[in-house]
């Protein structure tokens, strides 16, 4: 009888949490920043792009002081950059493209400024990231060379980021947010030489809009 009681309590708790859950989708602009440091000199490179995401927000507490919950999600991110130049009459170009799959697990706090009309929120948490593809393409005249950076260079596919951000939600449906993911892992996977340290870290700034179902 006790086992049946605990099973029923677990089922009720599951549906109680699930009733407070909210599925969301979103799109937006992102700027991928890669900082490469050799010895003491740093160089920054940026890739413009976009993201598409789906989130699943679960409210854990709903009190007068606000709402507290967790919001796991999955996000596809694209970043690209291209340069064109003419050298000695020969047209040349170089392009760099990154495709990522991010899995953020955010702790989210929200407060209703106007009940059911306008709320503000802030979020933070880890972001697990895996590179799907990273390509460097160089063209000079009729000759094109493509490089798979994950297979043909010392560039790591995986990263762990810390995400921070804030936003607003309108009528409990439409939300706008801005955030930044700080990359923690050194993406350079080659050998380190004493006195010649090589580091490569990636950060992502993004701003976008979404809809909650």
Short mmCIF file of N, CA and C in Angstrom, two decimals, residues 4 8 24-25 28 39 42 57 71 78 88 112 126 137 139-140 144 154 159 163 165 171 185 194:
data_model
loop_
_atom_site.label_atom_id
_atom_site.label_comp_id
_atom_site.label_asym_id
_atom_site.label_seq_id
_atom_site.Cartn_x
_atom_site.Cartn_y
_atom_site.Cartn_z
N UNK A 4 2.30 1.90 -3.46
CA UNK A 4 1.31 2.50 -4.34
C UNK A 4 1.13 3.98 -4.02
N UNK A 8 1.78 7.08 -6.62
CA UNK A 8 0.76 8.08 -6.92
C UNK A 8 1.27 9.50 -6.64
N UNK A 24 9.24 26.66 -25.82
CA UNK A 24 9.47 27.90 -26.56
C UNK A 24 10.37 27.67 -27.76
N UNK A 25 10.24 28.51 -28.76
CA UNK A 25 11.11 28.49 -29.93
C UNK A 25 11.60 29.91 -30.17
N UNK A 28 17.45 34.37 -33.87
CA UNK A 28 18.11 35.63 -33.62
C UNK A 28 19.47 35.74 -34.26
N UNK A 39 51.77 33.36 -26.77
CA UNK A 39 52.63 33.99 -25.77
C UNK A 39 51.80 35.07 -25.07
N UNK A 42 47.41 38.79 -28.34
CA UNK A 42 46.07 38.25 -28.63
C UNK A 42 45.53 38.82 -29.93
N UNK A 57 11.02 25.43 -20.55
CA UNK A 57 11.12 26.06 -19.24
C UNK A 57 10.24 25.37 -18.21
N UNK A 71 15.68 26.06 -17.39
CA UNK A 71 15.29 26.11 -18.79
C UNK A 71 16.37 25.45 -19.65
N UNK A 78 25.07 29.30 -36.45
CA UNK A 78 25.91 29.45 -37.64
C UNK A 78 26.65 30.77 -37.58
N UNK A 88 47.81 41.14 -57.66
CA UNK A 88 48.50 41.06 -58.95
C UNK A 88 47.54 40.65 -60.08
N UNK A 112 7.11 39.51 -12.66
CA UNK A 112 6.03 40.15 -13.41
C UNK A 112 5.93 41.63 -13.04
N UNK A 126 25.39 26.62 -17.39
CA UNK A 126 26.35 26.03 -18.32
C UNK A 126 25.76 25.83 -19.70
N UNK A 137 37.74 28.03 -46.52
CA UNK A 137 37.74 27.92 -47.97
C UNK A 137 38.53 29.07 -48.57
N UNK A 139 40.18 30.69 -52.24
CA UNK A 139 40.10 30.65 -53.70
C UNK A 139 41.06 31.67 -54.30
N UNK A 140 41.81 31.24 -55.29
CA UNK A 140 42.69 32.14 -56.04
C UNK A 140 42.51 31.80 -57.52
N UNK A 144 40.51 26.35 -55.87
CA UNK A 144 39.83 26.43 -54.57
C UNK A 144 40.33 25.32 -53.66
N UNK A 154 44.69 21.79 -35.57
CA UNK A 154 44.61 21.55 -34.12
C UNK A 154 43.51 22.40 -33.51
N UNK A 159 33.37 22.35 -26.45
CA UNK A 159 33.58 23.50 -25.58
C UNK A 159 32.55 23.45 -24.45
N UNK A 163 26.81 30.71 -19.69
CA UNK A 163 25.90 31.65 -20.33
C UNK A 163 25.25 32.60 -19.34
N UNK A 165 22.42 36.12 -19.34
CA UNK A 165 21.55 36.92 -20.18
C UNK A 165 20.34 37.45 -19.45
N UNK A 171 2.94 39.47 -22.66
CA UNK A 171 1.70 38.68 -22.68
C UNK A 171 1.96 37.19 -22.50
N UNK A 185 36.94 26.41 -22.35
CA UNK A 185 37.97 25.46 -22.77
C UNK A 185 38.88 26.06 -23.83
N UNK A 194 57.22 24.96 -24.45
CA UNK A 194 57.59 25.79 -23.31
C UNK A 194 57.95 27.20 -23.76
#
